PDB file of C-alpha atoms in Angstrom:
ATOM      1  CA  MET A   1      40.412  32.071 -16.528  1.00  0.00           C
ATOM      2  CA  ALA A   2      40.400  28.960 -14.238  1.00  0.00           C
ATOM      3  CA  ASP A   3      37.302  26.473 -14.211  1.00  0.00           C
ATOM      4  CA  LYS A   4      35.083  27.278 -11.200  1.00  0.00           C
ATOM      5  CA  HIS A   5      32.279  24.862 -10.083  1.00  0.00           C
ATOM      6  CA  ILE A   6      30.361  25.227  -7.007  1.00  0.00           C
ATOM      7  CA  GLU A   7      29.765  22.468  -4.645  1.00  0.00           C
ATOM      8  CA  ILE A   8      26.912  22.378  -2.276  1.00  0.00           C
ATOM      9  CA  LYS A   9      26.643  19.813   0.366  1.00  0.00           C
ATOM     10  CA  ILE A  10      23.490  18.711   2.139  1.00  0.00           C
ATOM     11  CA  ASP A  11      24.332  17.579   5.722  1.00  0.00           C
ATOM     12  CA  ASN A  12      20.589  16.319   6.325  1.00  0.00           C
ATOM     13  CA  LYS A  13      20.238  13.060   8.403  1.00  0.00           C
ATOM     14  CA  GLU A  14      16.769  12.805   7.203  1.00  0.00           C
ATOM     15  CA  ILE A  15      17.281  13.332   3.336  1.00  0.00           C
ATOM     16  CA  GLU A  16      20.065  10.691   3.515  1.00  0.00           C
ATOM     17  CA  LYS A  17      18.190   8.313   5.048  1.00  0.00           C
ATOM     18  CA  HIS A  18      15.781   8.531   2.449  1.00  0.00           C
ATOM     19  CA  LEU A  19      18.444   8.498  -0.512  1.00  0.00           C
ATOM     20  CA  LEU A  20      20.216   5.358   1.125  1.00  0.00           C
ATOM     21  CA  LYS A  21      16.341   3.684   1.378  1.00  0.00           C
ATOM     22  CA  LEU A  22      15.967   4.665  -2.362  1.00  0.00           C
ATOM     23  CA  ALA A  23      19.519   3.466  -3.659  1.00  0.00           C
ATOM     24  CA  ASP A  24      18.540   0.034  -1.641  1.00  0.00           C
ATOM     25  CA  LYS A  25      15.040  -0.261  -3.097  1.00  0.00           C
ATOM     26  CA  THR A  26      16.541  -0.078  -6.724  1.00  0.00           C
ATOM     27  CA  LYS A  27      19.235  -2.616  -6.353  1.00  0.00           C
ATOM     28  CA  SER A  28      16.462  -4.990  -7.125  1.00  0.00           C
ATOM     29  CA  LEU A  29      13.321  -3.994  -8.967  1.00  0.00           C
ATOM     30  CA  ARG A  30      12.089  -7.377  -9.478  1.00  0.00           C
ATOM     31  CA  PRO A  31       9.367  -7.043  -6.897  1.00  0.00           C
ATOM     32  CA  LEU A  32       8.244  -3.636  -8.963  1.00  0.00           C
ATOM     33  CA  MET A  33       8.389  -5.409 -12.205  1.00  0.00           C
ATOM     34  CA  LYS A  34       6.116  -8.194 -10.642  1.00  0.00           C
ATOM     35  CA  ASN A  35       3.480  -6.047 -10.038  1.00  0.00           C
ATOM     36  CA  ILE A  36       3.719  -4.217 -13.244  1.00  0.00           C
ATOM     37  CA  ALA A  37       3.650  -7.563 -14.686  1.00  0.00           C
ATOM     38  CA  GLY A  38       0.221  -8.447 -12.966  1.00  0.00           C
ATOM     39  CA  ILE A  39      -1.131  -4.969 -14.166  1.00  0.00           C
ATOM     40  CA  PHE A  40      -0.158  -6.183 -17.974  1.00  0.00           C
ATOM     41  CA  SER A  41      -1.816  -9.415 -17.412  1.00  0.00           C
ATOM     42  CA  TYR A  42      -4.934  -7.765 -16.014  1.00  0.00           C
ATOM     43  CA  SER A  43      -5.315  -5.715 -18.357  1.00  0.00           C
ATOM     44  CA  THR A  44      -4.896  -8.317 -21.268  1.00  0.00           C
ATOM     45  CA  GLU A  45      -7.899 -10.178 -19.459  1.00  0.00           C
ATOM     46  CA  GLU A  46     -10.039  -7.161 -19.429  1.00  0.00           C
ATOM     47  CA  ASN A  47      -9.314  -6.660 -23.514  1.00  0.00           C
ATOM     48  CA  PHE A  48     -10.443 -10.236 -24.013  1.00  0.00           C
ATOM     49  CA  LYS A  49     -13.387  -9.990 -21.899  1.00  0.00           C
ATOM     50  CA  GLU A  50     -14.447  -6.634 -23.258  1.00  0.00           C
ATOM     51  CA  GLU A  51     -13.487  -7.481 -26.880  1.00  0.00           C
ATOM     52  CA  GLY A  52     -11.232  -4.675 -26.963  1.00  0.00           C
ATOM     53  CA  ARG A  53     -10.526  -0.970 -24.917  1.00  0.00           C
ATOM     54  CA  PRO A  54     -11.691   0.576 -27.141  1.00  0.00           C
ATOM     55  CA  LYS A  55     -14.011  -2.224 -28.779  1.00  0.00           C
ATOM     56  CA  TRP A  56     -12.418  -4.334 -31.624  1.00  0.00           C
ATOM     57  CA  LYS A  57     -13.597  -4.260 -35.049  1.00  0.00           C
ATOM     58  CA  ASP A  58     -16.643  -6.931 -35.686  1.00  0.00           C
ATOM     59  CA  LEU A  59     -15.562 -10.289 -37.495  1.00  0.00           C
ATOM     60  CA  ALA A  60     -16.496 -10.380 -41.260  1.00  0.00           C
ATOM     61  CA  GLU A  61     -19.626 -12.008 -42.157  1.00  0.00           C
ATOM     62  CA  ILE A  62     -17.591 -15.014 -43.794  1.00  0.00           C
ATOM     63  CA  THR A  63     -15.850 -15.485 -40.794  1.00  0.00           C
ATOM     64  CA  LYS A  64     -19.074 -15.625 -38.503  1.00  0.00           C
ATOM     65  CA  LYS A  65     -20.503 -18.259 -41.093  1.00  0.00           C
ATOM     66  CA  LYS A  66     -17.503 -20.248 -40.866  1.00  0.00           C
ATOM     67  CA  ARG A  67     -17.561 -20.107 -36.848  1.00  0.00           C
ATOM     68  CA  GLU A  68     -21.385 -21.008 -37.081  1.00  0.00           C
ATOM     69  CA  LYS A  69     -21.110 -24.116 -39.110  1.00  0.00           C
ATOM     70  CA  LYS A  70     -18.575 -25.279 -36.410  1.00  0.00           C
ATOM     71  CA  GLY A  71     -21.034 -24.457 -33.849  1.00  0.00           C
ATOM     72  CA  LYS A  72     -18.600 -21.397 -32.554  1.00  0.00           C
ATOM     73  CA  TRP A  73     -20.713 -18.605 -33.215  1.00  0.00           C
ATOM     74  CA  PRO A  74     -21.943 -16.729 -31.484  1.00  0.00           C
ATOM     75  CA  GLY A  75     -18.945 -16.312 -29.457  1.00  0.00           C
ATOM     76  CA  PRO A  76     -16.251 -13.817 -28.397  1.00  0.00           C
ATOM     77  CA  ILE A  77     -13.956 -12.378 -30.857  1.00  0.00           C
ATOM     78  CA  LEU A  78     -10.198 -13.837 -30.702  1.00  0.00           C
ATOM     79  CA  GLN A  79     -11.669 -16.747 -28.521  1.00  0.00           C
ATOM     80  CA  VAL A  80     -12.833 -19.734 -30.787  1.00  0.00           C
ATOM     81  CA  GLU A  81     -10.647 -21.841 -28.735  1.00  0.00           C
ATOM     82  CA  GLY A  82      -9.199 -19.797 -26.199  1.00  0.00           C
ATOM     83  CA  GLN A  83      -5.653 -20.869 -26.957  1.00  0.00           C
ATOM     84  CA  LEU A  84      -4.642 -16.897 -27.773  1.00  0.00           C
ATOM     85  CA  ALA A  85      -5.903 -15.811 -24.644  1.00  0.00           C
ATOM     86  CA  SER A  86      -4.311 -18.638 -22.461  1.00  0.00           C
ATOM     87  CA  SER A  87      -0.941 -18.165 -24.343  1.00  0.00           C
ATOM     88  CA  VAL A  88      -0.316 -14.578 -23.085  1.00  0.00           C
ATOM     89  CA  SER A  89       2.381 -14.814 -20.251  1.00  0.00           C
ATOM     90  CA  THR A  90       4.441 -12.131 -18.553  1.00  0.00           C
ATOM     91  CA  TYR A  91       7.949 -12.115 -17.884  1.00  0.00           C
ATOM     92  CA  TYR A  92       9.522  -9.494 -15.476  1.00  0.00           C
ATOM     93  CA  ALA A  93       7.647  -6.561 -16.737  1.00  0.00           C
ATOM     94  CA  THR A  94       7.053  -7.830 -20.401  1.00  0.00           C
ATOM     95  CA  ILE A  95       3.909  -9.176 -21.608  1.00  0.00           C
ATOM     96  CA  GLY A  96       3.270 -11.328 -25.008  1.00  0.00           C
ATOM     97  CA  SER A  97       2.400 -14.797 -26.698  1.00  0.00           C
ATOM     98  CA  ASN A  98       4.439 -17.200 -28.532  1.00  0.00           C
ATOM     99  CA  LEU A  99       1.501 -18.424 -30.963  1.00  0.00           C
ATOM    100  CA  PRO A 100       2.571 -17.849 -34.613  1.00  0.00           C
ATOM    101  CA  TYR A 101      -0.745 -16.240 -35.062  1.00  0.00           C
ATOM    102  CA  ALA A 102      -0.795 -13.485 -32.109  1.00  0.00           C
ATOM    103  CA  ALA A 103       0.962 -10.901 -34.162  1.00  0.00           C
ATOM    104  CA  ILE A 104      -1.375 -10.997 -36.874  1.00  0.00           C
ATOM    105  CA  HIS A 105      -4.527 -10.241 -34.338  1.00  0.00           C
ATOM    106  CA  GLN A 106      -2.570  -7.913 -32.281  1.00  0.00           C
ATOM    107  CA  LEU A 107      -1.059  -5.698 -35.114  1.00  0.00           C
ATOM    108  CA  GLY A 108      -3.432  -6.526 -38.264  1.00  0.00           C
ATOM    109  CA  GLY A 109      -2.282  -7.314 -41.683  1.00  0.00           C
ATOM    110  CA  GLN A 110      -2.600  -9.929 -44.413  1.00  0.00           C
ATOM    111  CA  ALA A 111      -3.237 -13.590 -43.798  1.00  0.00           C
ATOM    112  CA  GLY A 112      -4.415 -16.743 -45.490  1.00  0.00           C
ATOM    113  CA  LYS A 113      -3.556 -18.440 -48.569  1.00  0.00           C
ATOM    114  CA  ASN A 114      -1.633 -16.008 -50.372  1.00  0.00           C
ATOM    115  CA  LYS A 115      -2.097 -13.209 -48.031  1.00  0.00           C
ATOM    116  CA  LYS A 116      -5.673 -12.829 -49.574  1.00  0.00           C
ATOM    117  CA  VAL A 117      -7.480 -11.984 -46.400  1.00  0.00           C
ATOM    118  CA  THR A 118      -7.081  -8.614 -44.432  1.00  0.00           C
ATOM    119  CA  ILE A 119      -7.044  -8.934 -40.743  1.00  0.00           C
ATOM    120  CA  PRO A 120      -7.945  -5.921 -38.597  1.00  0.00           C
ATOM    121  CA  ALA A 121      -5.785  -5.190 -35.899  1.00  0.00           C
ATOM    122  CA  ARG A 122      -7.452  -6.038 -32.509  1.00  0.00           C
ATOM    123  CA  PRO A 123      -4.904  -5.301 -29.855  1.00  0.00           C
ATOM    124  CA  TYR A 124      -5.452  -7.445 -26.893  1.00  0.00           C
ATOM    125  CA  LEU A 125      -1.878  -6.538 -25.529  1.00  0.00           C
ATOM    126  CA  HIS A 126      -3.299  -2.834 -24.872  1.00  0.00           C
ATOM    127  CA  LEU A 127      -2.862  -0.550 -21.876  1.00  0.00           C
ATOM    128  CA  ASP A 128      -5.389   2.005 -21.562  1.00  0.00           C
ATOM    129  CA  SER A 129      -5.027   5.364 -19.545  1.00  0.00           C
ATOM    130  CA  SER A 130      -6.106   3.557 -16.361  1.00  0.00           C
ATOM    131  CA  ASP A 131      -3.778   0.668 -16.583  1.00  0.00           C
ATOM    132  CA  ILE A 132      -1.087   3.546 -17.387  1.00  0.00           C
ATOM    133  CA  GLU A 133      -1.752   5.377 -14.363  1.00  0.00           C
ATOM    134  CA  GLU A 134      -1.976   2.306 -12.164  1.00  0.00           C
ATOM    135  CA  ILE A 135       1.397   1.496 -13.419  1.00  0.00           C
ATOM    136  CA  ILE A 136       2.727   4.826 -12.355  1.00  0.00           C
ATOM    137  CA  ASP A 137       1.413   4.965  -8.922  1.00  0.00           C
ATOM    138  CA  THR A 138       2.786   1.444  -8.503  1.00  0.00           C
ATOM    139  CA  ILE A 139       6.355   2.697  -9.416  1.00  0.00           C
ATOM    140  CA  ILE A 140       5.726   6.151  -7.178  1.00  0.00           C
ATOM    141  CA  GLY A 141       4.548   3.659  -4.312  1.00  0.00           C
ATOM    142  CA  TYR A 142       7.327   1.342  -4.627  1.00  0.00           C
ATOM    143  CA  ILE A 143       9.806   4.326  -4.302  1.00  0.00           C
ATOM    144  CA  ILE A 144       8.303   6.181  -1.630  1.00  0.00           C
ATOM    145  CA  LYS A 145       7.294   2.979   0.685  1.00  0.00           C
TER     146      LYS A 145
END
């Protein structure tokens, strides 16, 4: 039995116009990625402002006392000097920080001398459901426009 296949050709100028427009838009996704990076950046700023979405675990009492001695308490979590927040940058649709202590605050883990201190995760690079919806709407809007 010979291999049979069916080919359907749609001869519709309106569909063809939209498919060509879609193909043209996907040649360069730079404008779309720039918009998504903007959403990432805004979301991260909100995370610092709100001290997490959901809220981060409070600072340990010993940390509060150390910050108080330096005149930095009360104050926002992860923003003693503001270096972490200001180090966050976007590239294309990627966001991150190049600071050596950035990952421990995002992911949590053992830190300090001999890794004796447990730092809870305080994910500042976090997208909530409204951020994800905004990214999806941005993608759909980009494709449809």
